[in-house]
XYZ file of C-alpha atoms in Angstrom:
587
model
C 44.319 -26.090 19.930
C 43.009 -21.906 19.873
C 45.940 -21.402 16.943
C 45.556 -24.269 14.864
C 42.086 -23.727 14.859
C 42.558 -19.730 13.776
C 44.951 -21.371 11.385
C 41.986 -23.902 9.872
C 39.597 -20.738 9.345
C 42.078 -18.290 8.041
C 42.431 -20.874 5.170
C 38.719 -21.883 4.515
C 38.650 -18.276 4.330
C 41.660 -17.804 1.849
C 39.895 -20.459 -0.511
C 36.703 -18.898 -0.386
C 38.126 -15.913 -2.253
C 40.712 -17.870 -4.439
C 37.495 -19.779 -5.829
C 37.100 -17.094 -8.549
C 36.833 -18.325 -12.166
C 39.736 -17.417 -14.273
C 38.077 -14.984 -16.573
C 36.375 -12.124 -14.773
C 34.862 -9.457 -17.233
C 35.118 -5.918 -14.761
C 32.852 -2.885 -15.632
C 33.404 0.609 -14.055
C 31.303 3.458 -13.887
C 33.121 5.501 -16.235
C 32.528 2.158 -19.079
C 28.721 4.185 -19.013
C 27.815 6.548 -20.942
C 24.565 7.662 -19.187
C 24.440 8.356 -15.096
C 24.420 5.316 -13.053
C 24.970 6.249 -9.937
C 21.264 5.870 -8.056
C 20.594 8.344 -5.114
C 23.144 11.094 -6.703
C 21.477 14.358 -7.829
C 23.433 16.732 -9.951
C 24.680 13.812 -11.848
C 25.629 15.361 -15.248
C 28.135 17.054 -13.606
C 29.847 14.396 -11.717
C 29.472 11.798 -14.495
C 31.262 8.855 -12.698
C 32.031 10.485 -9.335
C 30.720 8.753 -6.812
C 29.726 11.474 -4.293
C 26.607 13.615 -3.195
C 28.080 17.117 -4.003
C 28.636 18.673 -7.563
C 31.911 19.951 -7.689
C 31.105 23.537 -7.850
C 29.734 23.224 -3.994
C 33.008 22.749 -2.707
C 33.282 26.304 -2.887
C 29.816 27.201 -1.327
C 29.408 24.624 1.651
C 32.022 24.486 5.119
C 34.464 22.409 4.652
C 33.105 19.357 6.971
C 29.991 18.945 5.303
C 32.257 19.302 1.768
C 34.017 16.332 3.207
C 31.325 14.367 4.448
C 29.040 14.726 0.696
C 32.270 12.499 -0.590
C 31.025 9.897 1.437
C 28.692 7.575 -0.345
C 25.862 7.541 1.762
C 22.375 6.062 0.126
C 24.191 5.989 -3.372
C 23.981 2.629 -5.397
C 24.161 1.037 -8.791
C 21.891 -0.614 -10.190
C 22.549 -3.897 -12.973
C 21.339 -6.601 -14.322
C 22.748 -10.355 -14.329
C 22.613 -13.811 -14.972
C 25.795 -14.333 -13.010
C 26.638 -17.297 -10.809
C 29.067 -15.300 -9.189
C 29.658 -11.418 -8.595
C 32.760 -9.601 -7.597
C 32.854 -6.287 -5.855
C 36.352 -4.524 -5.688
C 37.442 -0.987 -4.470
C 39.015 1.530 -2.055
C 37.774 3.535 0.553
C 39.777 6.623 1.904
C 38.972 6.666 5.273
C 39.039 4.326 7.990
C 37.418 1.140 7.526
C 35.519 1.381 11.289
C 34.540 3.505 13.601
C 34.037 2.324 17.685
C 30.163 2.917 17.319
C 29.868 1.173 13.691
C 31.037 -2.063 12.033
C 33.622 -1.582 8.760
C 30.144 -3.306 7.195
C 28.046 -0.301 7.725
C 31.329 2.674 7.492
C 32.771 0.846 4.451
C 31.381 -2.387 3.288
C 28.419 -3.147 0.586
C 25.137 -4.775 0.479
C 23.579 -6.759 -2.902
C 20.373 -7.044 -3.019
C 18.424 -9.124 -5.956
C 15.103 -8.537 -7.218
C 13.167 -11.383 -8.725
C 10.476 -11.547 -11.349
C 7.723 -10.996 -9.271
C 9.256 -7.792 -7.605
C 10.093 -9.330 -4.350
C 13.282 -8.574 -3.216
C 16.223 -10.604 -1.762
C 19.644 -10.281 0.304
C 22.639 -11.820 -1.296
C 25.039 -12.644 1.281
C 29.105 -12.287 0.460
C 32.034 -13.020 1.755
C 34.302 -9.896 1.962
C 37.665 -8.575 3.050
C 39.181 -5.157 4.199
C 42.313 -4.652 2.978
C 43.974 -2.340 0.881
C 41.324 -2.766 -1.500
C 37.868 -3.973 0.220
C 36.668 -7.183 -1.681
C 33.299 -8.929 -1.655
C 32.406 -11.914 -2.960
C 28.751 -13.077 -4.162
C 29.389 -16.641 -4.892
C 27.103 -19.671 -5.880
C 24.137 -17.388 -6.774
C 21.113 -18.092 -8.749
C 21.406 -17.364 -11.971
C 18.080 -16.987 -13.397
C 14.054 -17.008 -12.118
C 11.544 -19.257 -13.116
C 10.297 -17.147 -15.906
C 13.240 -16.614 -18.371
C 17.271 -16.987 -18.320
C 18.162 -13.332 -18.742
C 19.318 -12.539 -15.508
C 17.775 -10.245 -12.543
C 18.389 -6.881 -11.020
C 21.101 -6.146 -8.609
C 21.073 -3.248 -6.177
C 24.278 -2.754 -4.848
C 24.346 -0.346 -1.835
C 27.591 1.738 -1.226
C 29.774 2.852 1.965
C 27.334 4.889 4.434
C 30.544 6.644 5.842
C 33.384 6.507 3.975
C 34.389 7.774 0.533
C 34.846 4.877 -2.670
C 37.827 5.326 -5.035
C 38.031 2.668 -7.773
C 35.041 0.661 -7.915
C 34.708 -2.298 -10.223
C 32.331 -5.358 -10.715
C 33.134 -8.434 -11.894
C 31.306 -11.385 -13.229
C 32.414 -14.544 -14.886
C 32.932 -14.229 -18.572
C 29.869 -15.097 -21.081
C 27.977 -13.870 -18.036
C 24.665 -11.353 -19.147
C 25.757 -7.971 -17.120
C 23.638 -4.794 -18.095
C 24.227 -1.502 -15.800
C 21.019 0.268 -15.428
C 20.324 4.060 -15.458
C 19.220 6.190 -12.764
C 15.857 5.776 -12.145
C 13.412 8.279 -13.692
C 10.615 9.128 -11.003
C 11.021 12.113 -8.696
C 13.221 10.880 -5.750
C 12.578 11.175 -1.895
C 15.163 14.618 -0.993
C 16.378 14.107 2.709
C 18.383 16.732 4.545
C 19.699 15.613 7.832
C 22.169 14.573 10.300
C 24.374 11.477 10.653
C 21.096 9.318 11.491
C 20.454 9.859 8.248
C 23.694 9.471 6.949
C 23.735 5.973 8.120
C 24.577 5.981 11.979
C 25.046 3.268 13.423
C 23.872 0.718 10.642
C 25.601 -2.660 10.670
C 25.745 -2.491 6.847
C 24.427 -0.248 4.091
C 21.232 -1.544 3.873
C 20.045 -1.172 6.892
C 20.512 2.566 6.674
C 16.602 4.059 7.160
C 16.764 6.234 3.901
C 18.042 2.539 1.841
C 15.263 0.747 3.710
C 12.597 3.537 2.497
C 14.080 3.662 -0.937
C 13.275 -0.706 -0.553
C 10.089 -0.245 0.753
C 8.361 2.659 -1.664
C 10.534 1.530 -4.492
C 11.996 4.891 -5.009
C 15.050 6.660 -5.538
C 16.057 8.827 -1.688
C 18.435 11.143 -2.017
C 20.540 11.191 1.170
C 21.737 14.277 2.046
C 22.471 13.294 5.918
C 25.904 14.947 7.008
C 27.188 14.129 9.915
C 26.932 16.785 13.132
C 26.441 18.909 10.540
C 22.799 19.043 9.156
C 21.936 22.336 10.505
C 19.738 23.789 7.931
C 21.909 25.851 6.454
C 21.050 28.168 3.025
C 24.406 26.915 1.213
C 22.898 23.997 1.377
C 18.974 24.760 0.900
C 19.815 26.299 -1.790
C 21.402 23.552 -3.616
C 18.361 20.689 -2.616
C 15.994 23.908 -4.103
C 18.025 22.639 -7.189
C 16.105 18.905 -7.393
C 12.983 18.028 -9.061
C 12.103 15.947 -5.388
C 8.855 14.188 -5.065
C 8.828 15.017 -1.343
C 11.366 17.691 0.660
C 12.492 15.472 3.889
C 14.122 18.370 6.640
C 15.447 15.998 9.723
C 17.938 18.100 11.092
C 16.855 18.816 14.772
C 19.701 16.145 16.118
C 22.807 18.943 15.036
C 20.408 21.747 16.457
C 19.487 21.496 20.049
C 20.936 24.148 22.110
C 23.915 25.679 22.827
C 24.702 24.873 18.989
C 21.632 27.339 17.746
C 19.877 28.966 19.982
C 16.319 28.526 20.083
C 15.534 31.687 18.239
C 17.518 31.037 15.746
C 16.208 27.389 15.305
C 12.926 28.527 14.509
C 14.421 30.856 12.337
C 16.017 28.071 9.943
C 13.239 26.115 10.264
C 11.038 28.802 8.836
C 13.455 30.541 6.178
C 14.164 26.818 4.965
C 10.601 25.980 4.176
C 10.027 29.012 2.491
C 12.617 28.912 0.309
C 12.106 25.654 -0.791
C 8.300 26.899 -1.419
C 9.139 29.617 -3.764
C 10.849 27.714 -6.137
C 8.280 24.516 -5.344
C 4.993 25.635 -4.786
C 3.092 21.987 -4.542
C 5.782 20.286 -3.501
C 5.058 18.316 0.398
C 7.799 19.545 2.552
C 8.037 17.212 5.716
C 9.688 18.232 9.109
C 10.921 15.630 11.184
C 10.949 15.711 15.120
C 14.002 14.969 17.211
C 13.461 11.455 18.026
C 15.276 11.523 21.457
C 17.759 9.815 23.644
C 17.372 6.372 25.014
C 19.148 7.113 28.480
C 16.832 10.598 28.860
C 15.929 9.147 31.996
C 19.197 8.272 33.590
C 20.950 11.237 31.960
C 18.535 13.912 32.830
C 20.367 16.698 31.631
C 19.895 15.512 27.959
C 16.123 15.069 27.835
C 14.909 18.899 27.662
C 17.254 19.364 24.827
C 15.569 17.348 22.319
C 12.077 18.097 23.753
C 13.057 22.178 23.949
C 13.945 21.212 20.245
C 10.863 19.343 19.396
C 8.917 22.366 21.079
C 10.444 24.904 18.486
C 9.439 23.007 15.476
C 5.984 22.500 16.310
C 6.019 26.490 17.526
C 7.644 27.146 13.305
C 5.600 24.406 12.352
C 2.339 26.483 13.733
C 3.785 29.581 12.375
C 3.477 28.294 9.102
C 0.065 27.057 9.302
C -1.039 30.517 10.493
C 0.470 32.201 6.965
C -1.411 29.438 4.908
C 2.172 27.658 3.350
C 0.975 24.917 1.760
C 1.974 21.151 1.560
C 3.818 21.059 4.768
C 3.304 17.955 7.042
C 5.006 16.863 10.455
C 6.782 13.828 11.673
C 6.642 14.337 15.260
C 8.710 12.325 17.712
C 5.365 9.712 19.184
C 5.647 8.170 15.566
C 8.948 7.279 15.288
C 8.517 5.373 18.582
C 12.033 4.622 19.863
C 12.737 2.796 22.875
C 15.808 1.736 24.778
C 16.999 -1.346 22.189
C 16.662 1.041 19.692
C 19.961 3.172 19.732
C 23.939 2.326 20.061
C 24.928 5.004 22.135
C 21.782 6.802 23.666
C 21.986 9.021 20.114
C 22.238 6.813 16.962
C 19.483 3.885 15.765
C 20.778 0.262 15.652
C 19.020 -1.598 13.144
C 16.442 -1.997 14.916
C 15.929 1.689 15.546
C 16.752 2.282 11.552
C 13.376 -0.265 10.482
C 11.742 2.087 13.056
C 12.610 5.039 11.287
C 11.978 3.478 7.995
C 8.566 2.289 9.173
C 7.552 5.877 10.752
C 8.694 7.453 6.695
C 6.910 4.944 5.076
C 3.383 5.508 6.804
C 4.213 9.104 6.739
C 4.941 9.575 3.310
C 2.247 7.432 1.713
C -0.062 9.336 3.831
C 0.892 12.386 2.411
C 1.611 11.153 -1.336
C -2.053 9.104 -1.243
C -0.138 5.915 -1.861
C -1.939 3.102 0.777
C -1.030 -0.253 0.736
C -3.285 -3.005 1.680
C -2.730 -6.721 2.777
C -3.407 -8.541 -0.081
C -0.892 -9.850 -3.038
C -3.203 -7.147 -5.162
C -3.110 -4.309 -2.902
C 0.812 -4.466 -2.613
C 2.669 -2.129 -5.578
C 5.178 -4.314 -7.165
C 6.950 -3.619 -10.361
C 7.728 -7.234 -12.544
C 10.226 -8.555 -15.062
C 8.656 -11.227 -16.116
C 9.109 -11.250 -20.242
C 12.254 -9.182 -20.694
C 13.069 -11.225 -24.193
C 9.940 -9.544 -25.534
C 9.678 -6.324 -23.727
C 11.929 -4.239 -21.062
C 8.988 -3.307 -18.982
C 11.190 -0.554 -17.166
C 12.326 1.245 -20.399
C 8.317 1.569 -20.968
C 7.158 2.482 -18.147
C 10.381 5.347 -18.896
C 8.570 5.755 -22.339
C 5.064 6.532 -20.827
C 6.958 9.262 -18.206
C 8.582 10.936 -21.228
C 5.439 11.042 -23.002
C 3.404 12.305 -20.091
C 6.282 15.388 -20.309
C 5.425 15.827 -23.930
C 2.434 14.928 -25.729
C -1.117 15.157 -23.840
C -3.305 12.612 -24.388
C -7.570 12.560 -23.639
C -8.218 8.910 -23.040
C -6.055 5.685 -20.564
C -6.336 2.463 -21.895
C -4.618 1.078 -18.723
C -3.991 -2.908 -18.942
C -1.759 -5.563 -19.609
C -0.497 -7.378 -22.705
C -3.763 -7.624 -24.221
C -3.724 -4.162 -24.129
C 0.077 -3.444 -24.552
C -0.695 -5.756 -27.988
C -3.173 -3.405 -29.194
C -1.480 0.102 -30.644
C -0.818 2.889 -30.348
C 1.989 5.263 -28.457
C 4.224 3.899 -26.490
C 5.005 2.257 -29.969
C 6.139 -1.433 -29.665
C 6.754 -4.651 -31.851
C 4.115 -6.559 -30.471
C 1.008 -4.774 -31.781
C -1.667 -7.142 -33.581
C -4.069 -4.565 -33.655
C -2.998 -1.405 -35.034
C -5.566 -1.409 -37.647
C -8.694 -0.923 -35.087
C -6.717 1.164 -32.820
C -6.370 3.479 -35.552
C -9.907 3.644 -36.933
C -11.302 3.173 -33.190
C -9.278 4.837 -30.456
C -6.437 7.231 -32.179
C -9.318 9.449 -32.606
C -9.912 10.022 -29.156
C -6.191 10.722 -27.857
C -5.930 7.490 -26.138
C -2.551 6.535 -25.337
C -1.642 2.866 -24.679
C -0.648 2.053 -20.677
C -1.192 -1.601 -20.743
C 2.336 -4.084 -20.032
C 2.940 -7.426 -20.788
C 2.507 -9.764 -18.193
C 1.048 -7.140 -15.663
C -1.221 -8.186 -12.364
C -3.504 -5.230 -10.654
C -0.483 -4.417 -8.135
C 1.649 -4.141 -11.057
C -0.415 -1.523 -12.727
C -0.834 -0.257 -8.952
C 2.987 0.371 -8.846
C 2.791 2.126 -12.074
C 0.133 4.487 -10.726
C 2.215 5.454 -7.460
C 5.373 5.726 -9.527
C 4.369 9.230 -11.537
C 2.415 7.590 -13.995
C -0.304 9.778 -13.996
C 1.186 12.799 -13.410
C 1.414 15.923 -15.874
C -1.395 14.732 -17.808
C -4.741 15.348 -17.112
C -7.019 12.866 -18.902
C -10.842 12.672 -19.591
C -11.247 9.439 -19.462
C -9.357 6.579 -17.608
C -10.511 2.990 -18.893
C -8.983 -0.195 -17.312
C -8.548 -3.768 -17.781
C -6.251 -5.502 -15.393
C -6.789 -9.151 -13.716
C -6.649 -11.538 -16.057
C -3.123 -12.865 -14.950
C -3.897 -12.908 -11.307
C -6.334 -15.976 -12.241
C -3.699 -18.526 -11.534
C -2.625 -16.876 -7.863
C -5.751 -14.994 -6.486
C -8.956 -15.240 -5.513
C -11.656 -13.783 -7.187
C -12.010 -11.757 -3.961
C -8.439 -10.786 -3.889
C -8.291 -9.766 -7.700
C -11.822 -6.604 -6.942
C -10.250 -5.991 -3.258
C -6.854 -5.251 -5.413
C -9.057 -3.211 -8.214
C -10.989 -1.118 -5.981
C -7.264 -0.094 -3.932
C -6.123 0.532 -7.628
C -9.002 2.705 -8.216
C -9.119 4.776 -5.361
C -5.253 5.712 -6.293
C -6.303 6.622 -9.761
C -9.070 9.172 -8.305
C -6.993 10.476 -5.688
C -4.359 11.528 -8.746
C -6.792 12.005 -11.253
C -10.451 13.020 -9.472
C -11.387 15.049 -12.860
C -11.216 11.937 -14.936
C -14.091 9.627 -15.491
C -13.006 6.315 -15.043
C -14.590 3.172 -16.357
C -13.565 -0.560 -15.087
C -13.836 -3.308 -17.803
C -15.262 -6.875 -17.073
C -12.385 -9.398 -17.703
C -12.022 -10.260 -20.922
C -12.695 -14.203 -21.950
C -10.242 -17.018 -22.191
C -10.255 -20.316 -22.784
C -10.951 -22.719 -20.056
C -11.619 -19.998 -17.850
C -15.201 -18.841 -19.181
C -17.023 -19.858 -16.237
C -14.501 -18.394 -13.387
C -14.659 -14.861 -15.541
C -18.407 -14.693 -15.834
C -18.829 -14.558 -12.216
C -15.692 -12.827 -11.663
C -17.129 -10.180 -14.108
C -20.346 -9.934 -11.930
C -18.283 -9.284 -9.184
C -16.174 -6.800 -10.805
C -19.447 -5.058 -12.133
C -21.274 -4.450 -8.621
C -17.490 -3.403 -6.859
C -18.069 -0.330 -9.894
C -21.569 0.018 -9.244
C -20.289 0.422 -5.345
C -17.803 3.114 -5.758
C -19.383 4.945 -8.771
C -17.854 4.589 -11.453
C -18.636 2.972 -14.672
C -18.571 -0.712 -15.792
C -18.372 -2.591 -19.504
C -18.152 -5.809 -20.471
C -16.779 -5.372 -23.817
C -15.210 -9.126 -24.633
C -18.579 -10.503 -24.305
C -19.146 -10.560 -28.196
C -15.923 -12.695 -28.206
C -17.842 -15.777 -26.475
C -20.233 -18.156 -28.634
C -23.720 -18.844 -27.496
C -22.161 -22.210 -25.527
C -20.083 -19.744 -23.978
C -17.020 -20.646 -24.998
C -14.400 -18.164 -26.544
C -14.997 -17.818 -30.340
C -10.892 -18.947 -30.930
C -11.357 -16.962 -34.731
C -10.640 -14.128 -32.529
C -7.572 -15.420 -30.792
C -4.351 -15.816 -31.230
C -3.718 -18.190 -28.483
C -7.189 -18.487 -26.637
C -5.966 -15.436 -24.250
C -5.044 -12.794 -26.893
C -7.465 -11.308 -29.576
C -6.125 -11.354 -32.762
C -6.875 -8.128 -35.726
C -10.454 -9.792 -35.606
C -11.074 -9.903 -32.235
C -9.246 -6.649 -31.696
C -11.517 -4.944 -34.420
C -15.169 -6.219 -32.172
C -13.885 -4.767 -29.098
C -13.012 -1.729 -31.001
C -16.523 -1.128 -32.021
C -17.529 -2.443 -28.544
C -16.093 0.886 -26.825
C -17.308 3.130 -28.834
C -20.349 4.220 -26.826
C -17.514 4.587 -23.756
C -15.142 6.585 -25.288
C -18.250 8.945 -27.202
């Protein structure tokens, strides 16, 4: 009965893989002709290499942590689809398991898709490890409720094993865009093989892929395994990346007898200041040893990690006392391990890895300013809600490239009324060009309002580098209008007032100025108050307040529809009044 019934499942699982449609359409990364691989710095030199390590540091690192930066650790690719069914194909060159770690985690893949809204999802897949590892995404949902142009696809590579040959298929006639490498400053971590990926039962639970999830940012993972030890090869070549935040979690491969603790300190402190001269402002976080689960039981293991620990805060001190700035600790009460957290005493199941992830997270928004709340509002979220009209990624890409290049006096922060108005980013849905010319060019103001955006859209916006390398005089925001239909009035000013508080904390020179909602039809009533509400939460916190689309109401209080388009969006009329309207703000 045991054999035919390995027999019956050996062929369910046969037809689960022959159920591929006839006509497969395969991309590659070298079909690209911009970077694509997400998590790799160095990436103009590598074009569709999928490793860590430029080329050129094969002659500057030892050879194991050479070998170890071919492994694909916290890379991915990033695409977008309207497929029913996705393919994964490729080869790995090492083993496809280790004893500690499922071929998943060493050598498998994880899809994730990201809806509309933000929210993101697991796609589960049938695969196979073979000569050439095969996954299969079948019966997927094509499209969200808001359009039929697909959704984005993260797809997380080997944590421990390097990829040869990697190709994605969909079914012909089947929308497949690859995306580029995300723009914002990425999360730089230098560690050991817990950051690598050990002992992850597949890619995504690795901690640095859950942080990159959780902040929505690009980590670079530069875990190697028993060999992050804080060496100046490799210093050296991290002081190379633009990094939003310096991660250094390398006690693990540096207890003692492998360093001594002299020498420990040593590292510690020559690492940080290199990475300072070339970085002034950048944070620089140091990461506690976060112990051994049988410490107890095994008592000749526990002073090595707490001897370790002891050394960091000791270098961590040091620094302090010369005044090197931007440096922050992790320290070992935070990451707050306990004995179902590890595989082996040393390495974080998944359960350890979302503890890890957790301790980052609250870590690094503390020292980036970046709170969350517990609202819908107070939750970043990036959207793709109208892509057939706008790709809201490639302007939010626009804005960063402007921030680089052109300064700019005056915010008009918002969402598609806004976006709909003029001026640069330049767009083809503008219906008022005319008054932002005569009333806002004059003051510098730059356009920063997106179709379709909620308050923890534009929130997402503001912690993803939005507002950096600009220093405006005036911020002036109007965002809430299309949380109407899913919040509550209290949950749209709770949301406003986190969004504010993130502006000041990047920009406290700029005087900032909250606008009332602005009128629509059937919703007069609910905005009045709203407004009132909106008004006092600016009176609260000190900063200014306008109700500029009052003139666009009649004396019933209905919306004056002359100046609409579609009783939501002004039209050059209505676009023209609140023109003059902010005159006396922007003066």
């Amino acid at each position: 009965m045991k054999k035919y019934l390995i027999i019956f499942f050996n062929v369910i699982y046969s037809i689960s893989f022959s159920q591929t449609p006839a006509e497969l359409r395969w991309w590659k990364p070298s079909d690209s002709k911009f970077p694509v691989i997400d998590g790799q710095a160095w990436s103009s030199e590598m074009r569709d290499t999928i490793q860590r390590f430029p080329p050129r540091a094969e002659s500057m690192v030892r050879k194991p942590v050479w070998n170890l930066s071919r492994n694909s650790a916290g890379l991915s690719i990033r695409f977008v689809s309207n497929a029913p069914q996705i393919i994964i194909r490729y080869k790995v060159t090492g083993s496809a398991a280790m004893p500690h770690m499922p071929s998943t985690g060493v050598s498998g893949v994880d899809l994730y898709g990201i809806d509309s809204d933000g929210t993101w999802h697991l796609a589960s897949g049938k695969y196979s490890f073979k000569d050439t590892v095969l996954y299969n995404f079948d019966k997927l949902k094509p499209n969200d409720n808001y359009h039929k142009l697909g959704r984005e696809y993260r797809l997380f590579l080997p944590l421990y094993n390097s990829v040869r040959d990697l190709e994605i298929g969909v079914p012909d006639g089947s929308i497949f865009t690859v995306l580029p490498q995300r723009m914002e400053k990425p999360i730089v971590v230098y560690g050991t093989s817990i950051a690598q990926g050990a002992c992850a039962s597949r890619p995504g639970m690795a901690w640095t892929n859950i942080l990159a999830r959780k902040l929505d940012r690009t980590v670079i993972n530069l875990g190697f395994s028993g060999n992050g030890r804080l060496e100046k090869e490799i210093i050296d070549l991290i002081n190379e990346i633009d990094a939003k935040v310096f991660v250094l979690d390398c006690l693990p491969n540096l207890i003692y007898p492998i360093v001594e603790r002299k020498e420990l300190q040593k590292r510690i402190i020559e690492s940080v200041k290199t990475l300072r001269a070339k970085h002034p402002l950048t944070p620089i976080l140091l990461t506690e040893h976060d112990g051994y689960t049988e410490g107890y039981l095994v008592p000749h293991r526990q002073p090595l990690f707490e001897e370790a620990n002891q050394d960091l805060r000791e270098a961590f001190a040091q620094l302090t006392t010369e005044k090197v700035p931007n440096i922050y600790l992790l320290p070992i009460s935070e990451i707050n391990m306990d004995l179902d957290c590890m595989v082996d005493g040393t390495h974080p199941n998944d359960l350890g890895m979302m503890r890890y992830a957790i301790a980052y997270e609250n870590k690094l928004r503390e020292i980036l300013k970046q709170p969350v709340g517990t609202l819908k509002t107070q939750i970043p979220t990036r959207h793709n809600r109208e892509p057939g009209s706008y790709n809201w990624e490639e302007r939010h890409n626009e804005i960063l490239k402007l921030n680089q290049t052109e300064p700019t006096k005056v915010l008009m922060v918002g969402n598609s009324i806004t976006h709909n108005w003029g001026g640069k980013p330049l767009n083809n849905r503008i219906k008022g060009a005319e008054a932002w010319q005569k009333y806002l060019e004059p003051f510098q103001a730059r356009n920063f309002g997106f179709g379709w955006d909620r308050v923890e859209n534009v929130l997402w916006r503001v912690y993803h580098d939005e507002l950096d390398g600009i220093a405006p005089e005036k911020i002036i925001i109007n965002i809430g209008t299309n949380n109407l239909q899913l919040n509550t009035d209290e949950e749209i000013i709770e949301g406003q007032k986190l969004l504010i508080q993130a502006m000041q904390a990047q920009q406290p020179n700029a005087k900032i100025t909250l606008l009332g909602i602005y009128p629509r039809r059937e919703q007069e009533a609910r905005v009045t108050i709203l407004n009132k509400g909106i008004q006092a939460l600016a009176k609260s916190i000190g900063i200014g307040y306008a109700d500029i689309g009052k003139p666009l109401l009649l004396k019933n209080g209905k919306i004056n529809e002359t100046l609409f388009s579609d009783g939501l969006h002004p039209n050059a009329a209505g676009y023209d009044l609140l023109g003059k309207e902010l005159q006396s703000i922007l003066k």
